[in-house]
Coordinates of C-alpha atoms in Angstrom, one line a residue:
Chain A
M15 CA 17.1 -34.5 -34.3
S16 CA 20.8 -34.9 -34.1
S17 CA 23.5 -35.5 -31.6
G18 CA 23.6 -39.1 -30.4
I19 CA 24.0 -38.9 -26.6
A20 CA 22.2 -35.7 -26.0
F21 CA 18.8 -36.4 -24.4
H22 CA 16.3 -34.0 -23.0
P23 CA 16.6 -33.8 -19.1
G24 CA 13.0 -32.8 -18.8
L25 CA 11.8 -35.8 -20.8
V26 CA 13.8 -38.0 -18.3
L27 CA 11.5 -36.8 -15.5
I28 CA 8.4 -37.0 -17.7
L29 CA 9.1 -40.5 -18.8
G30 CA 10.2 -41.3 -15.2
A31 CA 6.8 -40.1 -14.1
L32 CA 5.1 -42.6 -16.4
A33 CA 7.3 -45.4 -14.9
L34 CA 6.8 -44.5 -11.3
P35 CA 3.3 -45.8 -10.8
F36 CA 4.5 -49.3 -11.8
L37 CA 7.3 -49.4 -9.2
R38 CA 6.9 -50.3 -5.5
G39 CA 9.0 -50.3 -2.4
I40 CA 12.7 -49.8 -2.6
A41 CA 12.8 -49.8 -6.4
R42 CA 10.4 -46.8 -6.4
N43 CA 12.4 -44.9 -3.8
V44 CA 15.6 -45.5 -5.7
A45 CA 13.9 -44.4 -8.9
V46 CA 12.6 -41.2 -7.3
M47 CA 16.2 -40.2 -6.5
L48 CA 17.8 -41.7 -9.7
F49 CA 15.6 -39.9 -12.3
P50 CA 16.6 -36.3 -11.1
L51 CA 20.3 -37.4 -10.8
A52 CA 20.2 -38.7 -14.4
A53 CA 18.5 -35.5 -15.6
M54 CA 21.2 -33.4 -13.9
L55 CA 24.0 -35.4 -15.4
L56 CA 22.5 -35.1 -18.9
L57 CA 21.9 -31.4 -18.4
W58 CA 25.5 -30.6 -17.6
Q59 CA 26.7 -32.6 -20.6
L60 CA 24.7 -30.6 -23.0
P61 CA 26.7 -28.0 -25.0
E62 CA 25.6 -24.4 -24.9
S63 CA 23.8 -24.4 -28.2
V64 CA 20.7 -25.5 -30.0
V65 CA 20.9 -29.3 -29.5
W66 CA 17.6 -30.5 -31.1
Q67 CA 15.9 -28.7 -33.9
C68 CA 13.4 -29.5 -36.6
Q69 CA 10.9 -27.8 -39.0
W70 CA 7.2 -27.9 -38.3
L71 CA 4.6 -26.1 -40.4
G72 CA 7.4 -23.9 -41.7
Y73 CA 8.6 -22.9 -38.3
A74 CA 12.0 -23.7 -36.9
I75 CA 11.3 -25.6 -33.7
Q76 CA 14.1 -26.0 -31.1
P77 CA 12.9 -28.4 -28.4
L78 CA 16.3 -28.5 -26.7
A79 CA 18.4 -25.4 -26.6
V80 CA 20.8 -24.5 -23.8
D81 CA 22.5 -21.3 -22.7
R82 CA 23.6 -20.1 -19.3
L83 CA 20.2 -18.8 -18.2
S84 CA 18.3 -21.9 -19.2
R85 CA 20.9 -24.2 -17.6
L86 CA 20.7 -22.2 -14.3
F87 CA 16.9 -22.6 -14.1
A88 CA 17.0 -26.3 -15.3
T89 CA 19.6 -27.0 -12.6
I90 CA 17.5 -25.6 -9.8
F91 CA 14.3 -27.3 -11.1
I92 CA 16.1 -30.7 -11.2
L93 CA 17.5 -30.1 -7.7
M94 CA 14.0 -29.2 -6.5
A95 CA 12.6 -32.4 -8.1
F96 CA 15.2 -34.4 -6.2
G97 CA 14.7 -32.7 -2.8
G98 CA 11.0 -32.7 -3.1
G99 CA 11.1 -36.3 -4.2
V100 CA 13.0 -37.3 -1.1
Y101 CA 10.7 -35.3 1.1
A102 CA 7.6 -37.0 -0.5
L103 CA 8.9 -40.6 -0.3
G104 CA 6.4 -41.4 2.4
Q105 CA 3.5 -39.7 0.7
P106 CA 0.7 -42.3 0.6
S107 CA -0.9 -40.8 -2.5
R108 CA 0.3 -42.8 -5.5
M109 CA -0.5 -40.1 -8.0
E110 CA 1.3 -37.2 -6.4
L111 CA 4.9 -38.0 -7.1
P112 CA 4.4 -39.0 -10.7
A113 CA 2.3 -35.8 -11.2
A114 CA 5.0 -33.8 -9.6
F115 CA 7.8 -35.3 -11.7
A116 CA 5.8 -34.7 -14.9
Y117 CA 5.2 -31.1 -13.7
A118 CA 8.9 -30.6 -12.9
G119 CA 9.9 -32.2 -16.3
S120 CA 7.5 -29.7 -18.1
A121 CA 9.1 -26.8 -16.2
I122 CA 12.5 -28.0 -17.3
G123 CA 11.0 -28.2 -20.8
V124 CA 10.1 -24.6 -20.7
T125 CA 13.6 -23.5 -19.7
L126 CA 15.2 -25.6 -22.4
A127 CA 12.9 -24.5 -25.2
G128 CA 14.4 -22.4 -27.9
D129 CA 11.2 -21.4 -29.5
L130 CA 7.8 -20.1 -28.4
I131 CA 5.8 -23.1 -29.7
T132 CA 7.7 -25.5 -27.5
V133 CA 7.4 -23.1 -24.6
F134 CA 3.6 -23.1 -25.0
V135 CA 3.4 -26.9 -25.2
F136 CA 5.4 -27.4 -21.9
W137 CA 3.6 -24.4 -20.4
E138 CA 0.3 -26.2 -20.7
M139 CA 1.8 -29.5 -19.5
M140 CA 2.8 -27.7 -16.4
A141 CA -0.8 -26.6 -15.8
V142 CA -1.9 -30.2 -16.1
G143 CA 0.8 -31.6 -13.9
S144 CA 0.3 -29.0 -11.2
T145 CA -3.5 -29.5 -11.2
L146 CA -2.9 -33.3 -10.7
V147 CA -0.6 -32.5 -7.8
I148 CA -3.4 -30.6 -6.2
W149 CA -5.9 -33.3 -6.9
S150 CA -3.7 -35.8 -5.2
A151 CA -4.5 -34.3 -1.8
G152 CA -7.9 -36.0 -2.3
T153 CA -10.0 -33.6 -0.3
K154 CA -13.0 -31.7 -1.3
P155 CA -11.6 -28.2 -0.8
A156 CA -8.5 -29.2 -2.8
Y157 CA -10.7 -30.4 -5.7
A158 CA -12.7 -27.2 -5.7
A159 CA -9.5 -25.1 -5.4
S160 CA -7.9 -27.1 -8.3
L161 CA -10.8 -26.3 -10.6
R162 CA -10.4 -22.6 -9.8
Y163 CA -6.7 -23.0 -10.3
V164 CA -6.9 -24.7 -13.7
M165 CA -9.5 -22.2 -14.9
I166 CA -7.1 -19.3 -14.3
H167 CA -4.2 -21.2 -15.9
L168 CA -6.2 -22.2 -18.9
L169 CA -7.2 -18.6 -19.3
G170 CA -3.5 -17.6 -19.0
G171 CA -2.6 -20.3 -21.6
M172 CA -5.2 -19.0 -24.0
I173 CA -3.9 -15.4 -23.7
L174 CA -0.4 -16.7 -24.2
F175 CA -1.5 -18.8 -27.2
A176 CA -3.2 -15.7 -28.8
G177 CA -0.1 -13.7 -28.3
I178 CA 2.2 -16.3 -29.8
A179 CA -0.2 -16.9 -32.7
G180 CA -0.3 -13.1 -33.3
H181 CA 3.5 -12.9 -33.1
L182 CA 3.9 -15.6 -35.7
A183 CA 1.1 -14.3 -38.0
G184 CA 2.7 -10.9 -37.9
G185 CA 5.8 -12.4 -39.5
G186 CA 7.6 -13.0 -36.2
D187 CA 10.3 -15.6 -35.8
A188 CA 9.3 -18.7 -33.7
A189 CA 12.6 -18.3 -31.8
F190 CA 12.1 -17.3 -28.2
G191 CA 14.2 -14.2 -27.6
R192 CA 13.8 -10.7 -26.3
M193 CA 10.6 -9.0 -27.2
A194 CA 9.6 -5.4 -27.1
T195 CA 6.1 -4.4 -25.8
D196 CA 5.3 -2.8 -29.1
S197 CA 2.4 -4.8 -30.3
V198 CA -0.8 -6.3 -29.0
S199 CA 0.5 -9.8 -29.4
H200 CA 3.7 -9.1 -27.4
W201 CA 1.5 -7.6 -24.6
L202 CA -0.6 -10.8 -24.7
I203 CA 2.5 -12.9 -24.3
L204 CA 3.6 -10.7 -21.4
I205 CA 0.2 -11.0 -19.7
G206 CA 0.2 -14.8 -20.2
F207 CA 3.6 -15.0 -18.6
L208 CA 2.6 -12.6 -15.7
I209 CA -0.5 -14.6 -14.8
N210 CA 1.7 -17.6 -14.0
A211 CA 4.1 -15.4 -12.0
G212 CA 1.2 -14.5 -9.7
A213 CA 1.0 -10.9 -10.8
P214 CA -2.1 -8.7 -10.2
P215 CA -5.0 -8.7 -10.8
L216 CA -5.4 -12.5 -10.8
S217 CA -2.7 -13.2 -8.2
A218 CA -5.2 -14.8 -5.8
W219 CA -5.0 -18.1 -7.6
L220 CA -1.8 -18.9 -5.8
P221 CA -2.7 -18.5 -2.1
D222 CA -6.1 -20.1 -3.0
A223 CA -4.8 -23.3 -4.5
Y224 CA -1.3 -24.1 -3.3
P225 CA -2.1 -24.5 0.4
E226 CA -4.8 -27.0 -0.4
A227 CA -2.4 -29.6 -1.8
S228 CA -1.0 -32.3 0.5
W229 CA 1.8 -31.7 3.0
S230 CA 4.3 -32.6 0.3
G231 CA 2.4 -31.4 -2.8
T232 CA 2.7 -27.7 -1.8
V233 CA 6.5 -28.1 -1.7
F234 CA 6.5 -29.0 -5.4
L235 CA 4.0 -26.4 -6.3
S236 CA 5.9 -23.6 -4.7
A237 CA 8.8 -24.0 -7.1
F238 CA 7.9 -24.5 -10.7
T239 CA 5.1 -22.4 -12.1
T240 CA 6.1 -19.1 -10.7
K241 CA 9.8 -19.5 -11.3
A242 CA 9.3 -20.8 -14.9
A243 CA 7.4 -17.5 -15.3
V244 CA 10.3 -15.6 -13.9
Y245 CA 12.6 -17.5 -16.4
V246 CA 10.4 -16.6 -19.4
L247 CA 10.2 -13.0 -18.3
L248 CA 14.0 -12.9 -17.9
R249 CA 14.4 -14.2 -21.4
G250 CA 11.6 -12.4 -23.1
F251 CA 11.1 -9.0 -21.4
P252 CA 14.2 -7.9 -19.6
G253 CA 14.3 -4.1 -18.9
T254 CA 10.5 -3.7 -19.5
E255 CA 9.9 -0.8 -17.1
V256 CA 6.3 -1.7 -16.2
L257 CA 7.7 -4.8 -14.5
I258 CA 9.4 -2.7 -11.8
W259 CA 6.0 -1.5 -10.6
V260 CA 4.2 -4.8 -11.1
G261 CA 7.0 -6.4 -9.1
L262 CA 6.9 -3.8 -6.3
F263 CA 3.1 -4.1 -6.1
M264 CA 3.5 -7.9 -5.7
A265 CA 6.1 -7.5 -3.0
F266 CA 3.9 -5.3 -0.9
Y267 CA 0.7 -7.2 -1.6
G268 CA 2.4 -10.4 -0.4
I269 CA 3.5 -8.8 2.8
V270 CA 0.2 -7.1 3.7
Y271 CA -1.8 -10.3 3.1
A272 CA 0.7 -12.5 4.8
L273 CA 0.6 -10.3 7.9
L274 CA -3.2 -10.7 8.0
E275 CA -3.3 -14.4 7.3
N276 CA -3.8 -17.1 9.9
D277 CA -3.2 -20.2 7.8
V278 CA 0.5 -21.0 8.0
R279 CA 0.7 -22.3 4.4
R280 CA -1.3 -19.4 3.1
I281 CA 1.3 -17.1 4.8
L282 CA 4.0 -18.9 2.9
A283 CA 2.0 -18.8 -0.4
Y284 CA 1.5 -15.0 -0.1
S285 CA 5.2 -14.8 0.6
I286 CA 5.9 -16.6 -2.8
V287 CA 4.1 -13.7 -4.5
N288 CA 6.2 -11.3 -2.4
Q289 CA 9.4 -12.9 -3.4
V290 CA 8.6 -13.3 -7.1
G291 CA 7.8 -9.5 -6.9
F292 CA 11.5 -8.9 -6.1
M293 CA 12.5 -10.9 -9.1
V294 CA 10.0 -9.3 -11.4
A295 CA 11.2 -5.8 -10.2
G296 CA 14.8 -6.9 -10.9
I297 CA 13.8 -8.0 -14.4
G298 CA 12.1 -4.6 -14.9
I299 CA 15.3 -2.7 -13.8
G300 CA 17.0 -4.7 -16.6
T301 CA 20.7 -4.0 -16.0
E302 CA 23.1 -7.0 -16.1
M303 CA 23.4 -6.8 -12.3
A304 CA 19.6 -6.7 -11.8
L305 CA 19.0 -9.6 -14.2
N306 CA 21.8 -11.6 -12.4
G307 CA 20.1 -10.7 -9.1
A308 CA 16.7 -11.8 -10.3
A309 CA 18.1 -15.2 -11.6
A310 CA 20.1 -15.8 -8.5
H311 CA 17.2 -14.9 -6.3
A312 CA 14.9 -17.4 -8.1
F313 CA 17.6 -20.0 -7.5
A314 CA 18.0 -19.2 -3.8
H315 CA 14.2 -18.7 -3.4
I316 CA 13.3 -22.1 -4.7
I317 CA 15.5 -23.7 -2.0
Y318 CA 14.4 -21.7 1.0
K319 CA 10.8 -21.6 0.1
A320 CA 10.7 -25.3 -0.4
L321 CA 12.5 -25.6 3.0
L322 CA 9.9 -23.4 4.7
L323 CA 7.0 -25.4 3.2
M324 CA 8.7 -28.6 4.2
S325 CA 8.8 -27.5 7.8
A326 CA 5.2 -26.3 7.5
G327 CA 4.4 -29.7 5.8
A328 CA 6.1 -31.5 8.7
V329 CA 3.8 -29.7 11.1
L330 CA 0.7 -30.4 9.1
H331 CA 1.8 -34.1 8.7
A332 CA 2.3 -34.4 12.4
T333 CA -0.6 -32.4 13.8
G334 CA -3.1 -32.1 10.9
R335 CA -3.2 -28.3 11.7
R336 CA -2.2 -25.4 9.7
K337 CA -3.6 -22.4 11.5
C338 CA -1.4 -20.1 13.6
S339 CA -4.1 -19.7 16.2
E340 CA -4.1 -23.5 16.8
L341 CA -0.3 -24.0 16.8
G342 CA 2.6 -22.7 18.9
G343 CA 5.3 -24.1 21.3
L344 CA 6.3 -26.9 18.8
F345 CA 10.0 -26.3 19.5
H346 CA 9.6 -28.5 22.5
S347 CA 9.1 -31.7 20.5
M348 CA 10.1 -30.8 17.0
P349 CA 13.6 -29.4 17.4
L350 CA 14.9 -30.3 14.0
T351 CA 11.8 -28.9 12.2
T352 CA 12.2 -25.8 14.3
I353 CA 15.8 -25.3 13.3
C354 CA 15.2 -26.1 9.6
G355 CA 12.2 -23.8 9.5
S356 CA 14.2 -21.0 11.2
I357 CA 17.0 -21.4 8.7
G358 CA 14.5 -21.1 5.9
A359 CA 13.0 -18.0 7.6
L360 CA 16.5 -16.4 8.0
A361 CA 17.3 -17.2 4.3
I362 CA 14.1 -15.7 3.0
S363 CA 14.8 -12.6 5.1
A364 CA 18.2 -12.3 3.4
F365 CA 20.1 -12.5 6.6
P366 CA 23.9 -12.4 6.1
L367 CA 25.4 -15.9 5.7
T368 CA 22.2 -17.2 4.1
S369 CA 21.4 -17.6 0.4
G370 CA 18.8 -14.8 0.3
F371 CA 21.4 -12.3 1.3
V372 CA 23.8 -13.0 -1.6
S373 CA 20.9 -12.9 -4.2
K374 CA 18.5 -10.3 -3.1
S375 CA 21.1 -7.7 -2.3
M376 CA 22.1 -7.8 -6.0
I377 CA 18.7 -6.5 -7.0
T378 CA 18.6 -3.7 -4.4
Q379 CA 22.2 -2.8 -5.3
A380 CA 21.2 -2.6 -9.0
A381 CA 18.5 -0.1 -8.1
S382 CA 21.0 1.8 -6.1
V383 CA 23.7 1.8 -8.8
G384 CA 21.0 2.9 -11.3
H385 CA 20.1 5.9 -9.1
M386 CA 16.5 4.8 -8.7
L387 CA 15.8 6.3 -5.3
T388 CA 12.1 5.5 -5.1
V389 CA 12.6 1.9 -6.3
W390 CA 15.5 1.4 -3.9
L391 CA 13.5 2.8 -1.0
L392 CA 10.5 0.6 -1.8
L393 CA 12.7 -2.5 -2.2
G394 CA 14.3 -1.8 1.2
A395 CA 10.9 -1.4 2.9
A396 CA 9.8 -4.7 1.2
S397 CA 12.9 -6.4 2.5
A398 CA 12.1 -5.3 6.0
G399 CA 8.5 -6.6 5.4
V400 CA 9.8 -10.0 4.4
F401 CA 11.4 -10.4 7.8
L402 CA 8.1 -9.4 9.4
H403 CA 5.8 -11.9 7.7
A404 CA 8.1 -14.8 6.8
G405 CA 11.2 -14.3 8.9
I406 CA 9.6 -13.9 12.3
K407 CA 5.9 -14.3 12.0
F408 CA 6.0 -17.8 10.5
P409 CA 8.5 -19.4 13.0
W410 CA 7.2 -17.4 15.9
F411 CA 3.5 -18.4 15.6
V412 CA 4.2 -22.0 14.7
F413 CA 7.2 -23.0 16.8
F414 CA 7.2 -20.5 19.7
Q415 CA 4.6 -18.0 21.0
K416 CA 2.2 -19.4 23.6
D417 CA 2.3 -23.1 24.1
S418 CA -0.5 -25.0 22.3
G419 CA 0.3 -28.0 24.4
L420 CA 0.9 -30.1 21.2
R421 CA 3.9 -32.4 21.5
P422 CA 4.3 -34.0 18.0
A423 CA 7.6 -35.6 17.1
D424 CA 9.9 -34.6 14.3
P425 CA 8.8 -36.2 10.9
P426 CA 10.1 -39.5 9.5
S427 CA 13.6 -39.7 8.2
S428 CA 12.9 -39.1 4.5
M429 CA 11.4 -35.8 5.4
R430 CA 14.1 -34.9 7.8
W431 CA 16.9 -35.6 5.3
A432 CA 15.2 -33.4 2.7
M433 CA 15.0 -30.6 5.2
I434 CA 18.6 -31.1 6.3
L435 CA 19.8 -31.0 2.6
F436 CA 17.9 -27.8 1.8
S437 CA 19.0 -26.2 5.1
F438 CA 22.6 -27.0 4.2
L439 CA 22.1 -25.5 0.7
C440 CA 20.6 -22.3 2.2
I441 CA 23.7 -21.7 4.4
A442 CA 26.2 -23.1 1.9
L443 CA 25.1 -20.7 -0.8
G444 CA 25.1 -17.8 1.7
V445 CA 28.6 -18.6 2.9
W446 CA 30.1 -19.5 -0.4
P447 CA 28.1 -17.8 -3.2
E448 CA 30.8 -18.2 -5.9
P449 CA 29.4 -21.4 -7.5
L450 CA 26.0 -19.8 -7.9
Y451 CA 27.6 -16.5 -9.2
R452 CA 29.5 -18.5 -11.8
M453 CA 26.3 -20.0 -13.1
L454 CA 24.6 -16.6 -13.6
P455 CA 23.8 -15.4 -17.1
Y456 CA 26.2 -12.4 -16.9
P457 CA 29.7 -12.1 -15.4
V458 CA 29.3 -11.0 -11.8
Q459 CA 31.1 -8.0 -10.5
Y460 CA 29.5 -7.9 -7.2
E461 CA 30.8 -8.4 -3.7
A462 CA 28.0 -9.3 -1.3
Y463 CA 30.1 -9.4 1.9
T464 CA 31.2 -5.8 2.3
A465 CA 31.1 -4.4 5.9
A466 CA 28.7 -1.8 4.7
H467 CA 26.2 -4.3 3.1
V468 CA 26.3 -6.6 6.1
L469 CA 25.8 -3.8 8.6
S470 CA 23.0 -2.0 6.8
Q471 CA 21.1 -5.2 6.2
I472 CA 21.5 -6.3 9.9
Q473 CA 20.3 -2.9 11.1
L474 CA 17.3 -3.0 8.7
L475 CA 16.3 -6.5 9.7
L476 CA 16.8 -6.2 13.5
F477 CA 14.9 -3.0 13.8
S478 CA 12.1 -4.6 11.7
G479 CA 12.1 -7.3 14.3
L480 CA 11.9 -4.7 17.1
A481 CA 8.9 -3.1 15.3
L482 CA 7.2 -6.5 15.1
F483 CA 7.7 -7.5 18.7
I484 CA 6.5 -4.0 19.9
M485 CA 3.4 -4.3 17.8
L486 CA 2.8 -8.0 18.3
R487 CA -0.5 -7.3 20.0
W488 CA -1.7 -5.9 16.7
L489 CA -0.9 -9.1 14.9
Q490 CA -2.5 -11.6 17.3
R491 CA -4.0 -14.3 15.2
T492 CA -7.7 -14.6 14.8
P493 CA -9.6 -17.4 13.0
T494 CA -10.2 -15.2 9.9
I495 CA -9.3 -14.9 6.3
T496 CA -8.9 -11.8 4.3
L497 CA -10.8 -11.4 1.1
D498 CA -8.7 -11.3 -2.0
V499 CA -9.5 -11.0 -5.7
D500 CA -10.6 -14.6 -5.8
W501 CA -13.8 -13.3 -4.1
L502 CA -14.7 -12.1 -7.6
W503 CA -14.9 -15.6 -9.0
R504 CA -15.9 -17.4 -5.9
V505 CA -18.7 -15.1 -4.8
L506 CA -19.5 -12.2 -7.1
L507 CA -19.6 -14.0 -10.4
P508 CA -21.5 -17.0 -9.2
A509 CA -24.0 -14.6 -7.5
L510 CA -24.3 -12.7 -10.7
A511 CA -24.8 -15.8 -12.7
R512 CA -27.5 -17.0 -10.2
R513 CA -29.2 -13.6 -10.4
I514 CA -29.1 -13.5 -14.2
G515 CA -30.2 -17.1 -14.3
A516 CA -33.2 -16.2 -12.1
A517 CA -34.0 -13.2 -14.3
L518 CA -33.8 -15.4 -17.4
A519 CA -36.1 -17.9 -15.7
V520 CA -38.7 -15.2 -15.1
L521 CA -38.3 -14.0 -18.7
Q522 CA -38.8 -17.5 -20.0
K523 CA -42.0 -17.9 -18.0
H524 CA -43.3 -14.6 -19.4
L525 CA -42.4 -15.6 -22.9
V526 CA -44.0 -19.0 -22.6
G527 CA -47.1 -17.3 -21.2
M528 CA -47.1 -14.7 -24.0
G529 CA -46.3 -17.3 -26.6
G530 CA -49.1 -19.5 -25.3
G531 CA -51.5 -16.6 -25.8
V532 CA -50.4 -15.9 -29.3
A533 CA -50.4 -19.6 -30.2
K534 CA -53.9 -19.9 -28.8
S535 CA -55.3 -16.9 -30.9
V536 CA -53.6 -18.2 -34.0
T537 CA -55.1 -21.6 -33.5
A538 CA -58.5 -20.0 -32.9
S539 CA -58.4 -18.0 -36.0
V540 CA -57.2 -20.9 -38.1
T541 CA -59.8 -23.2 -36.7
C542 CA -62.3 -20.4 -37.3
G543 CA -61.3 -20.1 -41.0
R544 CA -61.3 -23.8 -41.6
A545 CA -64.4 -24.8 -39.7
Q546 CA -67.5 -25.8 -41.6
Q547 CA -68.7 -22.7 -43.4
G548 CA -65.5 -20.9 -42.3
M549 CA -64.0 -18.3 -44.6
L550 CA -61.3 -20.6 -46.1
V551 CA -63.4 -23.7 -46.4
R552 CA -66.8 -22.8 -47.7
T553 CA -67.6 -23.2 -51.4
W554 CA -67.7 -20.0 -53.4
S555 CA -70.0 -19.5 -56.4
T556 CA -68.4 -19.3 -59.9
R557 CA -69.9 -15.9 -60.5
G558 CA -68.4 -14.5 -57.4
M559 CA -65.0 -15.9 -58.2
A560 CA -65.1 -14.5 -61.8
M561 CA -65.9 -11.1 -60.3
W562 CA -63.0 -11.2 -57.9
V563 CA -60.6 -12.3 -60.6
M564 CA -61.8 -9.3 -62.7
V565 CA -61.3 -6.9 -59.8
M566 CA -57.7 -8.2 -59.4
L567 CA -56.9 -7.9 -63.0
A568 CA -58.3 -4.4 -63.1
A569 CA -56.2 -3.4 -60.1
Y570 CA -53.2 -4.9 -61.8
L571 CA -53.9 -2.8 -64.9
V572 CA -54.3 0.4 -62.8
I573 CA -51.1 -0.2 -60.9
Y574 CA -49.3 -1.0 -64.2
Y575 CA -50.2 2.3 -65.8
A576 CA -49.9 4.4 -62.6
R577 CA -46.4 3.3 -62.1
Chain B
M8 CA 2.6 -31.2 29.7
S9 CA 2.5 -27.4 30.4
A10 CA 5.2 -27.6 33.2
P11 CA 8.2 -25.6 32.0
S12 CA 10.7 -28.1 30.6
H13 CA 12.8 -26.1 28.3
W14 CA 15.1 -23.2 29.2
L15 CA 13.0 -21.0 26.8
D16 CA 10.0 -21.6 29.0
E17 CA 11.5 -19.7 31.9
P18 CA 10.3 -16.1 31.9
R19 CA 13.7 -15.1 33.3
N20 CA 15.5 -16.4 30.3
V21 CA 13.1 -14.7 27.9
K22 CA 13.8 -11.4 29.6
R23 CA 17.5 -12.1 29.2
L24 CA 17.0 -12.7 25.5
W25 CA 15.1 -9.4 25.2
R26 CA 18.0 -7.5 26.9
G27 CA 20.5 -9.2 24.6
F28 CA 18.4 -8.2 21.6
L29 CA 18.2 -4.6 22.7
A30 CA 21.9 -4.5 23.3
L31 CA 22.5 -6.0 19.9
L32 CA 20.3 -3.2 18.3
A33 CA 22.3 -0.5 20.0
L34 CA 25.5 -2.2 18.9
T35 CA 24.5 -2.3 15.2
V36 CA 23.8 1.4 15.3
A37 CA 27.0 2.2 17.2
A38 CA 29.0 0.1 14.6
E39 CA 28.2 2.8 12.0
L40 CA 30.8 4.9 13.7
A41 CA 33.4 2.3 12.8
V42 CA 32.2 1.2 9.3
A43 CA 32.1 3.4 6.3
L44 CA 28.7 2.8 4.6
H45 CA 29.4 4.3 1.1
P46 CA 26.0 5.8 0.7
H47 CA 24.6 6.1 -2.9
F48 CA 21.8 8.5 -1.9
A49 CA 21.9 11.5 0.4
I50 CA 19.2 10.0 2.6
E51 CA 21.3 6.9 3.2
A52 CA 24.0 9.0 4.7
L53 CA 21.8 9.9 7.8
F54 CA 23.1 8.3 11.0
G55 CA 21.2 5.2 11.7
F56 CA 19.1 5.4 8.5
N57 CA 18.6 1.7 8.0
A58 CA 17.6 1.3 11.6
L59 CA 15.0 4.1 11.5
Y60 CA 13.8 3.1 8.0
G61 CA 13.4 -0.6 8.9
F62 CA 11.5 0.3 12.0
G63 CA 9.3 2.9 10.3
A64 CA 8.6 0.9 7.2
C65 CA 7.5 -2.1 9.3
A66 CA 5.3 0.1 11.5
V67 CA 3.6 1.6 8.5
M68 CA 3.1 -1.9 6.9
I69 CA 1.6 -3.3 10.1
I70 CA -0.8 -0.4 10.4
A71 CA -1.7 -0.6 6.7
A72 CA -2.4 -4.3 7.0
K73 CA -4.5 -3.7 10.1
G74 CA -6.5 -1.1 8.1
I75 CA -7.1 -3.4 5.2
G76 CA -8.0 -6.1 7.6
L77 CA -10.8 -3.9 9.0
L78 CA -12.4 -3.9 5.6
L79 CA -11.6 -7.3 4.2
K80 CA -11.4 -9.7 7.2
R81 CA -14.0 -12.4 7.4
R82 CA -14.6 -15.6 9.4
D83 CA -12.4 -18.4 8.0
S84 CA -15.6 -20.4 7.3
Y85 CA -16.6 -17.6 4.8
Y86 CA -16.2 -19.7 1.7
E87 CA -17.1 -23.1 3.1
A88 CA -20.6 -23.1 1.7
D89 CA -19.3 -22.7 -1.8
D90 CA -16.8 -25.5 -1.5
E91 CA -19.5 -28.1 -0.9

């Protein structure tokens, strides 16, 4: 451990999380804003090199290593901790903010880890922090969802651990760098990463658990786990072709399920999977432009997704409702929330002059430059689909459509300011992308605002909107859910377990019955032998004994010679 | 409460918005005459490709979602017994 002033920005938030429960009132509010600011300051003072290193069990451990990619992700995670912290200032749960800060600090720890062992440690801390955030909601469904959530993440952590252990045992270096999918252990690492990204087949953990957190908890949850997974995929597996198809699957899965969904926050949760799909596909394409695009998209996405969930959280906070079929017409009394939510919706749809446009178009452009026609077409269709489910469906059903008669007011000032800050960032990044482009891992030779880009994107989006409004009747909300793979571990496996349990119970009964019978007959025969004058108890005559001994010896002799 | 209080509550204004939207759609397609799109793929060079593709892709996705919904939709109380 060297370098005097260098301190780990993630640890600032984790230590801050330990201090927060002891603070009250204004001191606490100031601390909530100060810890992320301090972390940001420290982060940008760190040189681009390995800052902390040590030896442990013969492995070179680098708990603090900085390069362009890690700094980009650490920056957005700290920014998110700040914005989310401000938004959650009025959260009555005393556990949620500390848990969220520990969670954010661990995510920053993952991005600043130079070796796989440190990655794993922070990875598991993220699972704990996020589970605590879900618990803070304090409801029964949240508790049940958190158990399912932590089960999947512990499974993912185990797979990741097996992969890392295999990698090290196979003579691999502990350093976290690019890996090829050439061995079982590297595949295990990839699978461990993908589980946290919300990739199939276990993707349902995300829309199952995130919407159950409190109105502010979901805002934190939306940012860290999946984007830390995007970061480790960017570092470990760029250009791995299978990721293109995994990513495209995620993009369409998210759209289709979000279109069917009635719960506002579950729509937005499915849309996280959809957005991470774009990033994963970009990582799979693997050119410098695609990787830049994936990284930039993660950065932009964290801001607008948090903004969308803040506006949904404001509605939940004010009305206690989160179903489209029970909402509508809120623009009358929540103008600020409506505007901020709509800005988030435009940004996620990658409308020109918003952050999504300058980031996502890099990924599609990379597919285009690489002459990947199928990938390019599918990315285009998925972009149109984002506008459908998040760009229009979310604001339409919540803030407009038929009037629900609800007239809640805009939320308290801490929540309003957080939404205003993130709305500002969505537009600022869209209008002036250069600062973001300068932070990207590779030099950017990309011009987002050409007349051709702008026109084709506007055409694509507006005609998607036309399709939606023409087919609106097909999308009328019903109080339904759509079964997802979590059905396997919520219904099928428990049913199987009950069935097998019942079968075992029957078997046990039979065995006990049978065993009872056997035991009875054994006892009977033993008693019979040992009873008075029984075979084993009665006195034998000396003559008889001598004769039996002779018979035995003779038999022995015969066997001896016959051998 | 339900008395129209906002300009968006007036059906007349909603109709105006619709007309504006349709005009905007026509405008974006017409703008292709003025802007060179530098297509990378042959299919992209078709006139109004992005408009057609956006509309078609969305229609297909909505229909696909509807189809999947027929199979997999359940009442939203479906899981409630398990969460007890």
